[in-house]
């Protein structure tokens, strides 16, 4: 068996029964998932309105909001906020990867660290992530041990716990001295301007609170009508990802503030003095206009479809354009990169549709992308 | 991972063969209907058994998939197709036996005919590849053909043909009013030839696209077959594909899926029961596999 086969077998054996168990023990989660789907559909059917409302809400609470059409604009804005010569910590964000933020910030003279353990390993190895929430799922712990030895000059040993300890010690220093923290957002509440982030490591909490400036970058499809729905979203995401209850749920509504001196609300307090929200389009609004592709925008990135997909498994996790992988990645390669080729590899086993919390008919979306591929070919009269 | 030359080659030729001969690749048509020789099935009629040529072409299709990467690199290779259409008659006797067994079991519960040389291939490969516009075109031709033979009720014998007809009905609901049933819904009083315990490999289409997972298990068990289950391997959300549909696009990935699936099944039981000719073609190199229709008989 190859490294990948060993690693993914362990991953599936840990994850799949655990999600089943979580859903059995907390039957309300299926209801919440249904509500999240409703809330997302509500936003998607009126997307521009909700983008505007979100931006206004963010400004109301003292934050800055930006809407960007593509990756280049996203890099430009982040570059302006960050400048150069800074230390930046990043809490795992796929949209940051999609828009090339880390490499860009490094190229203009910043020190940038991924703080999610899996993502840090990806940074060390300079490899694309192989799973959307477990980016280093392709690495066995034997490989990870070697990698850490090589990059940090410390042998962490063979135990999972010791590997994690070495990474924690390394990153703690970075958190405490960082100038800027960049995170994504699992959900954005249009009515409140709050972002909600769910995690287990604590790295997102640190990245979003310790540095004086917090930038959140996310896709416009992450908007939910209000904070109630946004809270449901993170619970559902965590459950279907298999770690429930999640260790941390972070709600951020603008920069830190206090009213403790004569009840006058002033900012900042202990947390960041600046909060920036960057809402990225990059193909999403166009996809939203297509009734079949709109379904793809409902994805909450739980990563469950991956573990049930025979193709993802057989292709060593290299299915889809990074950071998007697996069944959702085959859809999202079409949404953000106009790349329909990954869809051609779907064997319509249909397991993904069975397990998706958003009830996305993934095989149908992929069949549609396949047909778009063939129509394009026929149109260009190639061959 | 994707060889666009290969896909172009398929795209250019597939619809052409289908529209000319109702077959996905150049092979003598007799390959599809010879199984029925000597069974005295009546020709045509309102109710027919329809094989879609799935069983007959599954093994052959696999061989085509193997040579596709090379084939698609040679210019002018398409010229040979007319020769193949006349002389290429690869008989798959195992699949003939299966079809004959299905037909004889069916005979005791329903009256049906067969289209023989007029029986078309189902077009399932177009659906699998996602050539939906091309499928639509071929589907119209199929509807015309069935209508011209006065067909009112179709009994399918494999998941791909069944699903394909289901999709055609969905696409042309107003103009094609034919009843489609699967042989699992019709057969009665069947029993296993000799005692048998198996692990069952679900067809993705029957199980997850056609909602037949439970009803098929009922029929299998009613025949006296014992099925071993494992929630992680044979559950509705966990039982995986045999890799078949991917073969024309990426043979290596298809084989890897088949090997993974076979390995998983083996941990439940050494004998695998299945209900699809493509699953058989893909899994049988790696595991002891049996089609349901070869282990049962009518009473
Ligand atoms: S497509 Fe569904 S199962 Fe897959 S990551 Fe998105 S929400 Fe989760």
mmCIF file of N, CA, C and O in Angstrom, chain A residues 4-5 12-13 16-17 20 24 307-311 313-316 318-319 341 344-351 353-355 363 367 370-371 373-375 377-378 381-383, chain B residues 1-2 4 7-8 11-12 127-134 160 163 167 204-205 207-210 231-232 235-241 243-246 249-250 253 256-257 260:
data_model
loop_
_atom_site.group_PDB
_atom_site.id
_atom_site.type_symbol
_atom_site.label_atom_id
_atom_site.label_comp_id
_atom_site.label_asym_id
_atom_site.label_seq_id
_atom_site.Cartn_x
_atom_site.Cartn_y
_atom_site.Cartn_z
ATOM 1 N N UNK A 4 -0.348 7.177 0.658
ATOM 2 C CA UNK A 4 -1.701 7.723 0.566
ATOM 3 C C UNK A 4 -2.737 6.678 0.991
ATOM 4 O O UNK A 4 -3.638 6.973 1.765
ATOM 5 N N UNK A 5 -2.589 5.451 0.478
ATOM 6 C CA UNK A 5 -3.573 4.413 0.796
ATOM 7 C C UNK A 5 -3.640 4.164 2.304
ATOM 8 O O UNK A 5 -4.715 4.003 2.875
ATOM 9 N N UNK A 12 -10.399 7.545 6.950
ATOM 10 C CA UNK A 12 -11.785 7.101 6.773
ATOM 11 C C UNK A 12 -12.240 6.312 7.997
ATOM 12 O O UNK A 12 -13.337 6.526 8.521
ATOM 13 N N UNK A 13 -11.385 5.421 8.468
ATOM 14 C CA UNK A 13 -11.787 4.598 9.611
ATOM 15 C C UNK A 13 -12.006 5.422 10.878
ATOM 16 O O UNK A 13 -12.800 5.051 11.732
ATOM 17 N N UNK A 16 -15.495 8.316 9.421
ATOM 18 C CA UNK A 16 -16.844 7.903 9.005
ATOM 19 C C UNK A 16 -17.712 7.407 10.171
ATOM 20 O O UNK A 16 -18.824 7.914 10.373
ATOM 21 N N UNK A 17 -17.227 6.477 10.983
ATOM 22 C CA UNK A 17 -18.082 6.037 12.099
ATOM 23 C C UNK A 17 -18.351 7.161 13.100
ATOM 24 O O UNK A 17 -19.418 7.217 13.704
ATOM 25 N N UNK A 20 -21.258 9.300 11.854
ATOM 26 C CA UNK A 20 -22.507 8.544 12.066
ATOM 27 C C UNK A 20 -22.942 8.646 13.529
ATOM 28 O O UNK A 20 -24.105 8.853 13.836
ATOM 29 N N UNK A 24 -26.281 10.336 15.156
ATOM 30 C CA UNK A 24 -27.215 9.501 15.935
ATOM 31 C C UNK A 24 -27.462 10.118 17.306
ATOM 32 O O UNK A 24 -28.589 10.146 17.794
ATOM 33 N N UNK A 307 -14.744 11.543 2.145
ATOM 34 C CA UNK A 307 -14.492 10.254 2.789
ATOM 35 C C UNK A 307 -15.404 9.143 2.282
ATOM 36 O O UNK A 307 -15.194 7.978 2.587
ATOM 37 N N UNK A 308 -16.421 9.519 1.527
ATOM 38 C CA UNK A 308 -17.330 8.506 1.000
ATOM 39 C C UNK A 308 -17.148 8.322 -0.507
ATOM 40 O O UNK A 308 -17.940 7.639 -1.138
ATOM 41 N N UNK A 309 -16.150 8.956 -1.060
ATOM 42 C CA UNK A 309 -16.031 8.949 -2.520
ATOM 43 C C UNK A 309 -14.926 8.007 -3.002
ATOM 44 O O UNK A 309 -13.759 8.168 -2.647
ATOM 45 N N UNK A 310 -15.291 7.019 -3.825
ATOM 46 C CA UNK A 310 -14.284 6.069 -4.322
ATOM 47 C C UNK A 310 -13.261 6.723 -5.251
ATOM 48 O O UNK A 310 -12.111 6.283 -5.315
ATOM 49 N N UNK A 311 -13.678 7.771 -5.947
ATOM 50 C CA UNK A 311 -12.775 8.397 -6.916
ATOM 51 C C UNK A 311 -11.700 9.218 -6.198
ATOM 52 O O UNK A 311 -10.502 9.101 -6.484
ATOM 53 N N UNK A 313 -10.590 8.758 -3.364
ATOM 54 C CA UNK A 313 -9.691 7.812 -2.732
ATOM 55 C C UNK A 313 -8.704 7.211 -3.744
ATOM 56 O O UNK A 313 -7.511 7.092 -3.474
ATOM 57 N N UNK A 314 -9.234 6.889 -4.917
ATOM 58 C CA UNK A 314 -8.378 6.241 -5.923
ATOM 59 C C UNK A 314 -7.400 7.216 -6.569
ATOM 60 O O UNK A 314 -6.364 6.810 -7.092
ATOM 61 N N UNK A 315 -7.727 8.496 -6.539
ATOM 62 C CA UNK A 315 -6.849 9.478 -7.189
ATOM 63 C C UNK A 315 -5.869 10.105 -6.193
ATOM 64 O O UNK A 315 -5.333 11.184 -6.422
ATOM 65 N N UNK A 316 -5.658 9.432 -5.091
ATOM 66 C CA UNK A 316 -4.695 9.897 -4.093
ATOM 67 C C UNK A 316 -4.991 11.319 -3.618
ATOM 68 O O UNK A 316 -4.073 12.093 -3.334
ATOM 69 N N UNK A 318 -5.819 13.773 -5.183
ATOM 70 C CA UNK A 318 -5.469 14.842 -6.139
ATOM 71 C C UNK A 318 -6.586 15.016 -7.150
ATOM 72 O O UNK A 318 -6.394 14.901 -8.350
ATOM 73 N N UNK A 319 -7.764 15.243 -6.665
ATOM 74 C CA UNK A 319 -8.902 15.403 -7.562
ATOM 75 C C UNK A 319 -9.494 16.789 -7.341
ATOM 76 O O UNK A 319 -9.985 17.081 -6.270
ATOM 77 N N UNK A 341 -12.815 19.834 -16.315
ATOM 78 C CA UNK A 341 -12.197 18.507 -16.476
ATOM 79 C C UNK A 341 -12.304 17.624 -15.224
ATOM 80 O O UNK A 341 -12.581 16.441 -15.344
ATOM 81 N N UNK A 344 -15.204 15.317 -15.118
ATOM 82 C CA UNK A 344 -15.221 14.144 -15.991
ATOM 83 C C UNK A 344 -14.850 12.870 -15.234
ATOM 84 O O UNK A 344 -15.154 11.767 -15.658
ATOM 85 N N UNK A 345 -14.168 13.046 -14.115
ATOM 86 C CA UNK A 345 -13.709 11.868 -13.370
ATOM 87 C C UNK A 345 -14.742 11.334 -12.382
ATOM 88 O O UNK A 345 -14.484 10.366 -11.677
ATOM 89 N N UNK A 346 -15.905 11.942 -12.342
ATOM 90 C CA UNK A 346 -16.936 11.432 -11.426
ATOM 91 C C UNK A 346 -17.504 10.123 -11.962
ATOM 92 O O UNK A 346 -17.883 10.041 -13.126
ATOM 93 N N UNK A 347 -17.539 9.098 -11.128
ATOM 94 C CA UNK A 347 -18.098 7.817 -11.583
ATOM 95 C C UNK A 347 -19.539 7.646 -11.105
ATOM 96 O O UNK A 347 -20.076 6.557 -11.140
ATOM 97 N N UNK A 348 -20.135 8.721 -10.674
ATOM 98 C CA UNK A 348 -21.491 8.736 -10.115
ATOM 99 C C UNK A 348 -21.808 7.527 -9.251
ATOM 100 O O UNK A 348 -22.769 6.816 -9.464
ATOM 101 N N UNK A 349 -20.992 7.340 -8.235
ATOM 102 C CA UNK A 349 -21.307 6.339 -7.227
ATOM 103 C C UNK A 349 -22.490 6.832 -6.388
ATOM 104 O O UNK A 349 -23.290 6.044 -5.904
ATOM 105 N N UNK A 350 -22.561 8.145 -6.214
ATOM 106 C CA UNK A 350 -23.729 8.723 -5.541
ATOM 107 C C UNK A 350 -23.639 8.781 -4.024
ATOM 108 O O UNK A 350 -24.525 9.322 -3.377
ATOM 109 N N UNK A 351 -22.567 8.251 -3.437
ATOM 110 C CA UNK A 351 -22.441 8.285 -1.973
ATOM 111 C C UNK A 351 -22.416 9.714 -1.452
ATOM 112 O O UNK A 351 -22.959 10.018 -0.394
ATOM 113 N N UNK A 353 -23.891 12.363 -2.425
ATOM 114 C CA UNK A 353 -25.218 12.960 -2.278
ATOM 115 C C UNK A 353 -25.916 12.432 -1.014
ATOM 116 O O UNK A 353 -26.622 13.161 -0.334
ATOM 117 N N UNK A 354 -25.689 11.168 -0.721
ATOM 118 C CA UNK A 354 -26.311 10.570 0.462
ATOM 119 C C UNK A 354 -25.836 11.241 1.743
ATOM 120 O O UNK A 354 -26.577 11.335 2.700
ATOM 121 N N UNK A 355 -24.561 11.645 1.782
ATOM 122 C CA UNK A 355 -24.000 12.117 3.046
ATOM 123 C C UNK A 355 -23.920 13.637 3.168
ATOM 124 O O UNK A 355 -23.613 14.154 4.238
ATOM 125 N N UNK A 363 -23.679 14.470 -7.832
ATOM 126 C CA UNK A 363 -23.522 13.807 -9.137
ATOM 127 C C UNK A 363 -24.242 14.557 -10.266
ATOM 128 O O UNK A 363 -23.764 14.589 -11.394
ATOM 129 N N UNK A 367 -22.486 15.950 -13.508
ATOM 130 C CA UNK A 367 -22.941 15.545 -14.836
ATOM 131 C C UNK A 367 -23.168 16.780 -15.704
ATOM 132 O O UNK A 367 -22.809 16.811 -16.881
ATOM 133 N N UNK A 370 -19.875 18.086 -16.791
ATOM 134 C CA UNK A 370 -19.371 17.237 -17.879
ATOM 135 C C UNK A 370 -20.026 17.661 -19.202
ATOM 136 O O UNK A 370 -19.357 17.819 -20.206
ATOM 137 N N UNK A 371 -21.330 17.843 -19.163
ATOM 138 C CA UNK A 371 -22.014 18.179 -20.415
ATOM 139 C C UNK A 371 -21.568 19.553 -20.912
ATOM 140 O O UNK A 371 -21.469 19.774 -22.124
ATOM 141 N N UNK A 373 -18.574 20.676 -20.559
ATOM 142 C CA UNK A 373 -17.275 20.387 -21.174
ATOM 143 C C UNK A 373 -17.477 19.918 -22.619
ATOM 144 O O UNK A 373 -16.852 20.434 -23.554
ATOM 145 N N UNK A 374 -18.376 18.961 -22.804
ATOM 146 C CA UNK A 374 -18.568 18.415 -24.149
ATOM 147 C C UNK A 374 -19.204 19.426 -25.099
ATOM 148 O O UNK A 374 -18.887 19.462 -26.276
ATOM 149 N N UNK A 375 -20.065 20.253 -24.551
ATOM 150 C CA UNK A 375 -20.675 21.270 -25.406
ATOM 151 C C UNK A 375 -19.629 22.287 -25.861
ATOM 152 O O UNK A 375 -19.632 22.727 -27.006
ATOM 153 N N UNK A 377 -16.461 21.665 -26.233
ATOM 154 C CA UNK A 377 -15.632 20.986 -27.238
ATOM 155 C C UNK A 377 -16.342 20.976 -28.589
ATOM 156 O O UNK A 377 -15.745 21.240 -29.619
ATOM 157 N N UNK A 378 -17.617 20.640 -28.569
ATOM 158 C CA UNK A 378 -18.369 20.590 -29.818
ATOM 159 C C UNK A 378 -18.424 21.979 -30.435
ATOM 160 O O UNK A 378 -18.294 22.135 -31.650
ATOM 161 N N UNK A 381 -15.309 22.943 -32.164
ATOM 162 C CA UNK A 381 -15.014 22.010 -33.267
ATOM 163 C C UNK A 381 -13.595 21.462 -33.190
ATOM 164 O O UNK A 381 -12.935 21.228 -34.190
ATOM 165 N N UNK A 382 -13.171 21.287 -31.977
ATOM 166 C CA UNK A 382 -11.806 20.781 -31.801
ATOM 167 C C UNK A 382 -11.768 19.312 -32.205
ATOM 168 O O UNK A 382 -12.665 18.551 -31.905
ATOM 169 N N UNK A 383 -10.705 18.907 -32.841
ATOM 170 C CA UNK A 383 -10.516 17.471 -33.131
ATOM 171 C C UNK A 383 -11.362 16.997 -34.270
ATOM 172 O O UNK A 383 -12.483 16.734 -34.266
ATOM 173 N N UNK B 1 -4.140 13.186 -15.719
ATOM 174 C CA UNK B 1 -5.299 12.441 -15.227
ATOM 175 C C UNK B 1 -6.396 12.332 -16.292
ATOM 176 O O UNK B 1 -7.135 11.383 -16.348
ATOM 177 N N UNK B 2 -6.469 13.382 -17.107
ATOM 178 C CA UNK B 2 -7.440 13.386 -18.201
ATOM 179 C C UNK B 2 -6.650 13.490 -19.503
ATOM 180 O O UNK B 2 -5.861 14.404 -19.676
ATOM 181 N N UNK B 4 -7.041 14.372 -23.053
ATOM 182 C CA UNK B 4 -8.071 15.004 -23.887
ATOM 183 C C UNK B 4 -8.142 14.418 -25.303
ATOM 184 O O UNK B 4 -9.195 14.420 -25.917
ATOM 185 N N UNK B 7 -10.459 11.572 -24.989
ATOM 186 C CA UNK B 7 -11.849 12.001 -24.856
ATOM 187 C C UNK B 7 -12.388 12.513 -26.201
ATOM 188 O O UNK B 7 -13.518 12.220 -26.584
ATOM 189 N N UNK B 8 -11.535 13.218 -26.933
ATOM 190 C CA UNK B 8 -11.943 13.681 -28.262
ATOM 191 C C UNK B 8 -12.250 12.520 -29.185
ATOM 192 O O UNK B 8 -13.192 12.551 -29.968
ATOM 193 N N UNK B 11 -15.520 11.136 -28.221
ATOM 194 C CA UNK B 11 -16.567 12.083 -28.592
ATOM 195 C C UNK B 11 -16.882 12.009 -30.092
ATOM 196 O O UNK B 11 -18.025 12.021 -30.506
ATOM 197 N N UNK B 12 -15.807 11.913 -30.887
ATOM 198 C CA UNK B 12 -16.000 11.873 -32.340
ATOM 199 C C UNK B 12 -16.715 10.608 -32.791
ATOM 200 O O UNK B 12 -17.552 10.641 -33.680
ATOM 201 N N UNK B 127 -24.536 8.760 -20.957
ATOM 202 C CA UNK B 127 -24.899 9.317 -19.650
ATOM 203 C C UNK B 127 -23.709 9.318 -18.716
ATOM 204 O O UNK B 127 -23.463 10.279 -17.995
ATOM 205 N N UNK B 128 -22.973 8.198 -18.709
ATOM 206 C CA UNK B 128 -21.842 8.098 -17.795
ATOM 207 C C UNK B 128 -20.760 9.112 -18.108
ATOM 208 O O UNK B 128 -20.137 9.677 -17.219
ATOM 209 N N UNK B 129 -20.546 9.340 -19.398
ATOM 210 C CA UNK B 129 -19.532 10.314 -19.790
ATOM 211 C C UNK B 129 -20.031 11.737 -19.583
ATOM 212 O O UNK B 129 -19.248 12.677 -19.601
ATOM 213 N N UNK B 130 -21.344 11.880 -19.452
ATOM 214 C CA UNK B 130 -21.908 13.219 -19.294
ATOM 215 C C UNK B 130 -22.153 13.907 -20.628
ATOM 216 O O UNK B 130 -22.244 15.128 -20.702
ATOM 217 N N UNK B 131 -22.257 13.094 -21.684
ATOM 218 C CA UNK B 131 -22.543 13.683 -23.009
ATOM 219 C C UNK B 131 -24.062 13.806 -23.132
ATOM 220 O O UNK B 131 -24.712 13.059 -23.875
ATOM 221 N N UNK B 132 -24.604 14.756 -22.401
ATOM 222 C CA UNK B 132 -26.047 14.809 -22.219
ATOM 223 C C UNK B 132 -26.787 15.225 -23.494
ATOM 224 O O UNK B 132 -27.833 14.668 -23.830
ATOM 225 N N UNK B 133 -26.229 16.182 -24.220
ATOM 226 C CA UNK B 133 -26.889 16.594 -25.468
ATOM 227 C C UNK B 133 -26.910 15.446 -26.464
ATOM 228 O O UNK B 133 -27.897 15.199 -27.149
ATOM 229 N N UNK B 134 -25.777 14.733 -26.538
ATOM 230 C CA UNK B 134 -25.691 13.591 -27.437
ATOM 231 C C UNK B 134 -26.663 12.508 -26.986
ATOM 232 O O UNK B 134 -27.311 11.841 -27.812
ATOM 233 N N UNK B 160 -27.913 -0.369 -15.443
ATOM 234 C CA UNK B 160 -27.580 0.731 -16.352
ATOM 235 C C UNK B 160 -28.673 0.971 -17.375
ATOM 236 O O UNK B 160 -29.051 2.103 -17.649
ATOM 237 N N UNK B 163 -31.701 2.465 -15.523
ATOM 238 C CA UNK B 163 -31.499 3.874 -15.212
ATOM 239 C C UNK B 163 -31.573 4.736 -16.473
ATOM 240 O O UNK B 163 -32.134 5.833 -16.467
ATOM 241 N N UNK B 167 -34.090 7.810 -17.187
ATOM 242 C CA UNK B 167 -33.687 9.165 -17.564
ATOM 243 C C UNK B 167 -34.380 9.616 -18.847
ATOM 244 O O UNK B 167 -34.737 10.783 -19.001
ATOM 245 N N UNK B 204 -24.465 0.868 -7.721
ATOM 246 C CA UNK B 204 -24.693 2.266 -7.314
ATOM 247 C C UNK B 204 -26.048 2.753 -7.814
ATOM 248 O O UNK B 204 -26.762 3.463 -7.119
ATOM 249 N N UNK B 205 -26.363 2.385 -9.058
ATOM 250 C CA UNK B 205 -27.592 2.901 -9.656
ATOM 251 C C UNK B 205 -28.823 2.327 -8.973
ATOM 252 O O UNK B 205 -29.727 3.066 -8.590
ATOM 253 N N UNK B 207 -29.023 1.071 -6.016
ATOM 254 C CA UNK B 207 -29.077 1.407 -4.608
ATOM 255 C C UNK B 207 -29.348 2.893 -4.361
ATOM 256 O O UNK B 207 -30.248 3.242 -3.612
ATOM 257 N N UNK B 208 -28.563 3.742 -4.993
ATOM 258 C CA UNK B 208 -28.628 5.158 -4.632
ATOM 259 C C UNK B 208 -29.353 6.051 -5.641
ATOM 260 O O UNK B 208 -29.725 7.161 -5.325
ATOM 261 N N UNK B 209 -29.533 5.568 -6.855
ATOM 262 C CA UNK B 209 -30.200 6.425 -7.841
ATOM 263 C C UNK B 209 -31.617 5.961 -8.146
ATOM 264 O O UNK B 209 -32.420 6.708 -8.663
ATOM 265 N N UNK B 210 -31.893 4.677 -7.894
ATOM 266 C CA UNK B 210 -33.211 4.155 -8.259
ATOM 267 C C UNK B 210 -34.009 3.697 -7.043
ATOM 268 O O UNK B 210 -35.129 3.196 -7.182
ATOM 269 N N UNK B 231 -21.586 -2.393 8.198
ATOM 270 C CA UNK B 231 -22.058 -1.013 8.019
ATOM 271 C C UNK B 231 -21.040 -0.142 7.273
ATOM 272 O O UNK B 231 -21.404 0.745 6.520
ATOM 273 N N UNK B 232 -19.772 -0.421 7.468
ATOM 274 C CA UNK B 232 -18.732 0.400 6.847
ATOM 275 C C UNK B 232 -18.463 0.013 5.390
ATOM 276 O O UNK B 232 -17.754 0.707 4.676
ATOM 277 N N UNK B 235 -23.101 -0.573 3.650
ATOM 278 C CA UNK B 235 -24.177 0.367 3.964
ATOM 279 C C UNK B 235 -24.530 1.227 2.758
ATOM 280 O O UNK B 235 -23.764 1.311 1.798
ATOM 281 N N UNK B 236 -25.678 1.870 2.831
ATOM 282 C CA UNK B 236 -26.097 2.676 1.679
ATOM 283 C C UNK B 236 -25.104 3.803 1.399
ATOM 284 O O UNK B 236 -24.804 4.110 0.242
ATOM 285 N N UNK B 237 -24.569 4.421 2.456
ATOM 286 C CA UNK B 237 -23.651 5.553 2.247
ATOM 287 C C UNK B 237 -22.201 5.123 2.091
ATOM 288 O O UNK B 237 -21.353 5.923 1.726
ATOM 289 N N UNK B 238 -21.919 3.875 2.438
ATOM 290 C CA UNK B 238 -20.508 3.465 2.466
ATOM 291 C C UNK B 238 -20.128 2.488 1.364
ATOM 292 O O UNK B 238 -18.948 2.315 1.074
ATOM 293 N N UNK B 239 -21.109 1.818 0.766
ATOM 294 C CA UNK B 239 -20.752 0.827 -0.253
ATOM 295 C C UNK B 239 -20.286 1.571 -1.494
ATOM 296 O O UNK B 239 -20.940 2.497 -1.947
ATOM 297 N N UNK B 240 -19.130 1.191 -1.989
ATOM 298 C CA UNK B 240 -18.547 2.015 -3.051
ATOM 299 C C UNK B 240 -18.715 1.400 -4.423
ATOM 300 O O UNK B 240 -19.081 0.252 -4.587
ATOM 301 N N UNK B 241 -18.386 2.234 -5.392
ATOM 302 C CA UNK B 241 -18.528 1.912 -6.800
ATOM 303 C C UNK B 241 -17.476 0.878 -7.219
ATOM 304 O O UNK B 241 -16.435 0.744 -6.591
ATOM 305 N N UNK B 243 -15.990 1.106 -10.067
ATOM 306 C CA UNK B 243 -15.050 1.826 -10.929
ATOM 307 C C UNK B 243 -15.419 1.789 -12.404
ATOM 308 O O UNK B 243 -14.843 2.508 -13.213
ATOM 309 N N UNK B 244 -16.384 0.969 -12.769
ATOM 310 C CA UNK B 244 -16.748 0.758 -14.179
ATOM 311 C C UNK B 244 -16.951 2.027 -14.995
ATOM 312 O O UNK B 244 -16.317 2.197 -16.042
ATOM 313 N N UNK B 245 -17.789 2.936 -14.531
ATOM 314 C CA UNK B 245 -18.101 4.099 -15.367
ATOM 315 C C UNK B 245 -16.892 4.972 -15.713
ATOM 316 O O UNK B 245 -16.941 5.761 -16.640
ATOM 317 N N UNK B 246 -15.817 4.801 -14.971
ATOM 318 C CA UNK B 246 -14.658 5.657 -15.192
ATOM 319 C C UNK B 246 -13.690 5.088 -16.234
ATOM 320 O O UNK B 246 -12.775 5.788 -16.682
ATOM 321 N N UNK B 249 -12.546 6.964 -19.376
ATOM 322 C CA UNK B 249 -11.905 8.249 -19.095
ATOM 323 C C UNK B 249 -10.523 8.043 -18.487
ATOM 324 O O UNK B 249 -9.566 8.717 -18.840
ATOM 325 N N UNK B 250 -10.438 7.133 -17.535
ATOM 326 C CA UNK B 250 -9.157 6.910 -16.870
ATOM 327 C C UNK B 250 -9.118 5.479 -16.349
ATOM 328 O O UNK B 250 -9.648 5.165 -15.299
ATOM 329 N N UNK B 253 -7.479 4.761 -12.799
ATOM 330 C CA UNK B 253 -8.329 5.107 -11.661
ATOM 331 C C UNK B 253 -9.448 4.077 -11.528
ATOM 332 O O UNK B 253 -9.779 3.633 -10.423
ATOM 333 N N UNK B 256 -8.091 0.980 -9.976
ATOM 334 C CA UNK B 256 -7.765 1.178 -8.562
ATOM 335 C C UNK B 256 -9.036 1.129 -7.712
ATOM 336 O O UNK B 256 -9.059 0.535 -6.633
ATOM 337 N N UNK B 257 -10.104 1.739 -8.224
ATOM 338 C CA UNK B 257 -11.378 1.709 -7.504
ATOM 339 C C UNK B 257 -11.857 0.263 -7.362
ATOM 340 O O UNK B 257 -12.308 -0.167 -6.304
ATOM 341 N N UNK B 260 -9.720 -1.522 -4.732
ATOM 342 C CA UNK B 260 -10.115 -1.066 -3.389
ATOM 343 C C UNK B 260 -11.431 -1.719 -2.962
ATOM 344 O O UNK B 260 -11.581 -2.160 -1.832
#
